[in-house]
N, CA and C of each residue as an Amber inpcrd file, in Angstrom:
protein
   354
   4.1840000  46.6150000 -40.3880000   4.0990000  45.1770000 -40.4170000
   5.3720000  44.5450000 -39.8720000   6.5380000  45.1470000 -40.1840000
   7.8080000  44.6280000 -39.6890000   7.8740000  44.7410000 -38.1650000
   7.3490000  45.8420000 -37.6230000   7.3590000  46.0300000 -36.1710000
   6.4840000  44.9820000 -35.4900000   5.3570000  44.7120000 -36.0970000
   4.4580000  43.7110000 -35.5410000   5.1020000  42.3290000 -35.5830000
   5.7510000  41.9960000 -36.6580000   6.4310000  40.7150000 -36.8060000
   7.5870000  40.6010000 -35.8020000   8.3430000  41.6590000 -35.6170000
   9.4560000  41.6800000 -34.6610000   8.9380000  41.5250000 -33.2360000
   7.8690000  42.2150000 -32.9080000   7.2610000  42.0750000 -31.5810000
   6.7690000  40.6430000 -31.3450000   6.1980000  40.0810000 -32.3710000
   5.7030000  38.7080000 -32.2790000   6.8570000  37.7400000 -32.0140000
   7.9640000  37.8770000 -32.7420000   9.1260000  37.0120000 -32.5390000
   9.7210000  37.2000000 -31.1470000   9.7970000  38.4350000 -30.7000000
  10.3090000  38.7270000 -29.3730000   9.4330000  38.0850000 -28.2970000
   8.1350000  38.1980000 -28.4590000   7.1820000  37.6180000 -27.5150000
   7.3180000  36.0940000 -27.4760000   7.4310000  35.4540000 -28.6310000
   7.5710000  33.9970000 -28.7130000   8.8800000  33.5560000 -28.0610000
   9.9650000  34.2720000 -28.3230000  11.2520000  33.8850000 -27.7340000
  11.2290000  34.0210000 -26.2140000  10.5320000  35.0090000 -25.6860000
  10.4060000  35.1530000 -24.2420000   9.6010000  34.0000000 -23.6400000
   8.5580000  33.5840000 -24.3200000   7.7550000  32.4540000 -23.8370000
   8.5720000  31.1740000 -23.8160000   9.3650000  30.9690000 -24.8580000
  10.1680000  29.7510000 -24.9250000  11.2020000  29.7410000 -23.8110000
  11.8520000  30.8650000 -23.5600000  12.8450000  30.9380000 -22.4940000
  12.2050000  30.8000000 -21.1120000  11.0030000  31.2770000 -20.9630000
  10.3220000  31.1950000 -19.6700000   9.9750000  29.7530000 -19.3230000
   9.7970000  28.9090000 -20.2950000   9.4320000  27.5220000 -20.0450000
  10.6320000  26.6320000 -19.7980000  11.8320000  27.1560000 -19.9080000
  13.0330000  26.3640000 -19.7490000  13.5060000  26.2290000 -18.3100000
  12.7970000  26.7560000 -17.3630000  13.2820000  26.6950000 -15.9840000
  13.2960000  25.2490000 -15.5080000  14.3540000  24.8770000 -14.8360000
  14.5180000  23.5110000 -14.3510000  14.3030000  23.4940000 -12.8450000
  13.5900000  22.4990000 -12.3990000  13.3830000  22.3560000 -10.9630000
  14.2830000  21.2390000 -10.4490000  14.7850000  21.4240000  -9.2820000
  15.6630000  20.4260000  -8.6760000  14.8860000  19.6780000  -7.6020000
  14.9640000  18.3770000  -7.6740000  14.3300000  17.5490000  -6.6570000
  15.3020000  17.4030000  -5.4970000  14.7880000  17.5590000  -4.3200000
  15.6440000  17.4110000  -3.1450000  15.3030000  16.1090000  -2.4350000
  16.3040000  15.4780000  -1.9370000  16.1360000  14.2280000  -1.2140000
  16.9560000  14.3020000   0.0600000  16.3390000  14.0080000   1.1240000
  17.0350000  14.0350000   2.4040000  17.2680000  12.6090000   2.8740000
  18.5050000  12.2950000   3.1810000  18.8310000  10.9480000   3.6450000
  18.3000000  10.6870000   5.0430000  17.9940000  11.7470000   5.7700000
  17.5090000  11.5980000   7.1320000  16.0260000  11.2350000   7.2040000
  15.3230000  11.3920000   6.1010000  13.8960000  11.0910000   6.0990000
  13.6870000   9.5790000   6.1200000  12.7960000   9.1540000   6.9730000
  12.5100000   7.7270000   7.1180000  11.0240000   7.5050000   6.8620000
  10.7370000   6.5380000   6.0360000   9.3310000   6.2080000   5.8210000
   8.9770000   5.0210000   6.7120000   7.7480000   5.0050000   7.1240000
   7.3030000   3.9030000   7.9640000   5.9870000   3.3660000   7.4130000
   5.8080000   2.0980000   7.5900000   4.5820000   1.4350000   7.1570000
   3.7980000   1.1160000   8.4110000   2.5730000   1.6260000   8.4720000
   1.7890000   1.4380000   9.6940000   0.6510000   0.4410000   9.5230000
   0.3340000   0.0660000   8.2870000  -0.7330000  -0.9190000   8.1210000
  -0.5430000  -1.6980000   6.8290000  -1.0830000  -2.9030000   6.8330000
  -1.0730000  -3.7640000   5.6650000  -2.4680000  -4.3400000   5.5190000
  -3.0390000  -4.1630000   4.3500000  -4.3760000  -4.6830000   4.0920000
  -4.2980000  -5.6570000   2.9250000  -4.8290000  -6.8470000   3.1080000
  -4.7990000  -7.8890000   2.0890000  -6.2210000  -8.3280000   1.8130000
  -6.6510000  -8.1670000   0.5730000  -8.0040000  -8.5420000   0.1830000
  -7.9250000  -9.6330000  -0.8800000  -8.7690000 -10.6460000  -0.7400000
  -8.7340000 -11.7780000  -1.6580000 -10.1400000 -12.2380000  -2.0170000
 -10.2470000 -12.8180000  -3.1860000 -11.5180000 -13.4070000  -3.6090000
 -11.4080000 -14.9280000  -3.6840000 -10.3460000 -15.4610000  -3.1220000
 -10.1150000 -16.8990000  -3.1600000  -9.5520000 -17.3780000  -1.8270000
 -10.0270000 -18.5150000  -1.3830000  -9.5300000 -19.1030000  -0.1450000
  -8.0740000 -19.5310000  -0.3160000  -7.7220000 -19.9970000  -1.4930000
  -6.3540000 -20.4620000  -1.7590000  -5.3280000 -19.3470000  -1.5680000
  -5.7070000 -18.1310000  -1.9190000  -4.7850000 -17.0030000  -1.7410000
  -4.4530000 -16.7860000  -0.2700000  -5.4580000 -16.8880000   0.5780000
  -5.2200000 -16.7110000   2.0150000  -4.4030000 -17.8710000   2.5960000
  -4.6050000 -19.0640000   2.0510000  -3.8550000 -20.2180000   2.5450000
  -2.3750000 -20.1480000   2.1590000  -2.0620000 -19.4430000   1.0950000
  -0.6840000 -19.3850000   0.5910000   0.0450000 -18.0930000   0.9480000
  -0.3980000 -17.3860000   1.9590000   0.2810000 -16.1560000   2.3640000
   1.7070000 -16.4460000   2.8190000   2.6310000 -15.5750000   2.4120000
   4.0120000 -15.7090000   2.8480000   4.2130000 -14.7990000   4.0670000
   4.2210000 -15.3890000   5.2240000   4.2770000 -14.6230000   6.4660000
   5.6330000 -13.9700000   6.6870000   6.6870000 -14.5420000   6.1320000
   8.0100000 -13.9180000   6.2540000   8.0570000 -12.5880000   5.5100000
   7.3830000 -12.5160000   4.3600000   7.3200000 -11.2520000   3.6200000
   6.5740000 -10.1930000   4.4210000   5.5200000 -10.6050000   5.0820000
   4.7480000  -9.6600000   5.9010000   5.6120000  -9.1300000   7.0380000
   6.4110000 -10.0010000   7.5930000   7.2930000  -9.5820000   8.6900000
   8.3500000  -8.5900000   8.1960000   8.8890000  -8.8140000   7.0070000
   9.9320000  -7.9250000   6.4860000   9.3850000  -6.5550000   6.0890000
   8.0970000  -6.4630000   5.8070000   7.4970000  -5.1790000   5.4470000
   7.6630000  -4.1700000   6.5900000   7.5700000  -4.6490000   7.8100000
   7.6040000  -3.7620000   8.9680000   8.9850000  -3.6520000   9.6140000
  10.0250000  -4.1710000   8.9800000  11.3710000  -4.1420000   9.5650000
  11.9010000  -2.7370000   9.8100000  11.5550000  -1.7860000   8.9560000
  12.0800000  -0.4290000   9.0890000  11.4210000   0.3950000  10.1770000
  10.3650000  -0.1030000  10.7520000   9.6490000   0.6470000  11.7890000
  10.3730000   0.5780000  13.1310000  10.1080000   1.5810000  13.9360000
  10.6200000   1.5700000  15.3060000   9.8130000   0.5600000  16.1180000
  10.4140000  -0.0460000  17.1300000   9.7190000  -1.0910000  17.9010000
   8.4210000  -0.6450000  18.5710000   8.2890000   0.6320000  18.9180000
   7.0930000   1.0710000  19.6380000   6.0140000   1.6640000  18.7370000
   6.1900000   1.5950000  17.4220000   5.1710000   2.1420000  16.5070000
   4.0050000   1.1760000  16.3620000   2.8210000   1.7480000  16.2900000
   1.6030000   0.9510000  16.1360000   1.4770000   0.5020000  14.6810000
   1.1410000  -0.7660000  14.4850000   0.9020000  -1.3080000  13.1460000
  -0.4020000  -2.0960000  13.1550000  -0.9580000  -2.2930000  11.9690000
  -2.2060000  -3.0410000  11.8440000  -2.1250000  -3.9810000  10.6470000
  -2.6100000  -5.1830000  10.8340000  -2.7060000  -6.1740000   9.7600000
  -4.1810000  -6.4460000   9.5190000  -4.5980000  -6.3120000   8.2660000
  -6.0030000  -6.5040000   7.9310000  -6.1100000  -7.4990000   6.7830000
  -7.0180000  -8.4560000   6.9180000  -7.2210000  -9.4820000   5.9000000
  -8.7090000  -9.5760000   5.5870000  -9.0240000  -9.6370000   4.2880000
 -10.4160000  -9.6830000   3.8590000 -10.6140000 -10.8090000   2.8550000
 -11.7140000 -11.5090000   2.9880000 -12.0840000 -12.5730000   2.0640000
 -13.4750000 -12.2630000   1.5230000 -13.5680000 -12.1410000   0.2130000
 -14.8430000 -11.7990000  -0.4390000 -15.1350000 -12.8410000  -1.5050000
 -16.0350000 -13.7630000  -1.1860000 -16.3880000 -14.8390000  -2.1150000
 -17.7010000 -14.5010000  -2.8110000 -17.6060000 -13.7250000  -3.8640000
 -18.8010000 -13.3070000  -4.6000000 -19.4420000 -14.4620000  -5.3570000
 -18.6340000 -15.4760000  -5.6870000 -19.1300000 -16.6080000  -6.4700000
 -19.8260000 -17.6600000  -5.6100000 -19.6970000 -17.5860000  -4.3070000
 -20.3320000 -18.5820000  -3.4500000 -21.8410000 -18.3630000  -3.4170000
 -22.5630000 -19.3870000  -2.9980000 -24.0260000 -19.2800000  -3.0240000
 -24.5470000 -18.2460000  -2.0290000 -23.8520000 -18.0380000  -0.9210000
 -24.2770000 -17.0480000   0.0690000 -23.5280000 -15.7290000  -0.0310000
 -22.6440000 -15.6170000  -1.0250000 -21.8230000 -14.4120000  -1.2250000
 -21.1260000 -14.0220000   0.0770000 -20.3290000 -14.9390000   0.5880000
 -19.6170000 -14.7680000   1.8550000 -18.6150000 -13.6220000   1.7790000
 -18.5900000 -12.8250000   2.8380000 -17.6140000 -11.7440000   2.9500000
 -17.2100000 -11.6290000   4.4140000 -15.8950000 -11.7220000   4.6530000
 -15.4030000 -11.6240000   6.0200000 -14.1230000 -10.8110000   6.0750000
 -13.9420000 -10.1190000   7.1880000 -12.7560000  -9.2870000   7.3580000
 -12.3060000  -9.3590000   8.8070000 -10.9730000  -9.3660000   8.9960000
 -10.4240000  -9.3560000  10.3420000  -9.2210000  -8.4290000  10.3840000
  -8.9610000  -7.8990000  11.5590000  -7.8260000  -6.9910000  11.7240000
  -7.2290000  -7.1730000  13.1070000  -5.9040000  -7.1750000  13.1460000
  -5.1830000  -7.1830000  14.4150000  -4.2300000  -6.0010000  14.4040000
  -3.9960000  -5.4460000  15.5640000  -3.0690000  -4.3170000  15.6380000
  -2.2780000  -4.3890000  16.9220000  -1.1430000  -3.7490000  16.9010000
  -0.2660000  -3.7250000  18.0580000   1.0120000  -2.9940000  17.7050000
   2.0230000  -3.1700000  18.5120000   3.3000000  -2.5080000  18.2820000
   4.1940000  -3.3830000  17.4110000   5.1240000  -2.7440000  16.7230000
   6.0200000  -3.4560000  15.8160000   6.8370000  -4.5170000  16.5330000
   7.2170000  -4.2550000  17.7740000   8.0250000  -5.2420000  18.5090000
   7.2580000  -6.5430000  18.7510000   5.9360000  -6.4970000  18.6370000
   5.1000000  -7.6850000  18.8320000   4.6380000  -8.2850000  17.5090000
   5.4120000  -8.0820000  16.4420000   4.9910000  -8.5540000  15.1140000
   4.7890000 -10.0700000  15.0900000   5.6140000 -10.8180000  15.8170000
   5.4630000 -12.2770000  15.8250000   4.1220000 -12.7080000  16.4200000
   3.7140000 -12.0670000  17.5010000   2.4290000 -12.4180000  18.1070000
   1.2680000 -11.9450000  17.2280000   1.4370000 -10.8160000  16.5330000
   0.3890000 -10.3530000  15.6150000   0.2250000 -11.3220000  14.4450000
   1.3370000 -11.8220000  13.9380000   1.2750000 -12.7990000  12.8420000
   0.6480000 -14.0950000  13.3390000   0.9950000 -14.5190000  14.5500000
   0.4050000 -15.7350000  15.1250000  -1.1140000 -15.5890000  15.2570000
  -1.5580000 -14.4350000  15.7670000  -2.9980000 -14.1830000  15.8950000
  -3.6680000 -14.1510000  14.5170000  -2.9930000 -13.5400000  13.5670000
  -3.5520000 -13.4510000  12.2100000  -3.7150000 -14.8310000  11.6040000
  -2.7000000 -15.6730000  11.7440000  -2.7840000 -17.0440000  11.2140000
  -3.9720000 -17.7840000  11.8170000  -4.1250000 -17.6450000  13.1120000
  -5.1960000 -18.3320000  13.8340000  -6.5760000 -17.8530000  13.3530000
  -6.7190000 -16.5540000  13.2300000  -8.0140000 -16.0030000  12.8190000
  -8.2950000 -16.3090000  11.3500000  -7.2670000 -16.2990000  10.5130000
  -7.4560000 -16.6180000   9.0910000  -7.9010000 -18.0660000   8.9310000
  -7.3290000 -18.9690000   9.7320000  -7.7650000 -20.3720000   9.6760000
  -9.2470000 -20.4920000  10.0090000  -9.6900000 -19.7290000  11.0030000
 -11.1170000 -19.7590000  11.3710000 -11.9660000 -19.1330000  10.2620000
 -11.4780000 -18.0650000   9.6700000 -12.1900000 -17.4060000   8.5740000
 -12.3380000 -18.3520000   7.3840000 -11.2780000 -19.0820000   7.0820000
 -11.3130000 -20.0490000   5.9750000 -12.2810000 -21.1810000   6.3060000
 -12.2560000 -21.6460000   7.5450000 -13.1570000 -22.7300000   7.9600000
 -14.6160000 -22.3060000   7.8080000 -14.9240000 -21.0830000   8.2240000
 -16.2900000 -20.5650000   8.0920000 -16.6570000 -20.4440000   6.6120000
 -15.7380000 -19.9520000   5.8110000 -16.0190000 -19.7480000   4.3900000
 -16.2460000 -21.0790000   3.6670000 -15.5100000 -22.1020000   4.0560000
 -15.6800000 -23.4150000   3.4140000 -17.0150000 -24.0640000   3.7860000
 -17.5560000 -23.7170000   4.9500000 -18.8350000 -24.2670000   5.3740000
 -20.0210000 -23.5410000   4.7470000 -19.7790000 -22.4520000   4.0820000
 -20.8600000 -21.6740000   3.4630000 -21.3640000 -22.3190000   2.2200000
């Protein structure tokens, strides 16, 4: 019985020590993350009207100028009588972010106009 108890204690101590291994997380300063798309979905026209375009521009600041990006906006009015749902997307290179935002503003205004007429 003593041998069995000793073996049991030895086995338990080995299990406890085996679980103590520590893993080290590595981080490389050279790694760069990039954002290639932004999707914005809303159930209210007011949300689309109050978009902060400067924030959208800053999201893509870390990208290289020639990287492809996409901006996507969706409006889903489930409460409307016709259950209006519309989506638009523009894409291009990061260096053209100003023109992409301009196109997005223009298309969102049309999307809102259509949604209000529903």
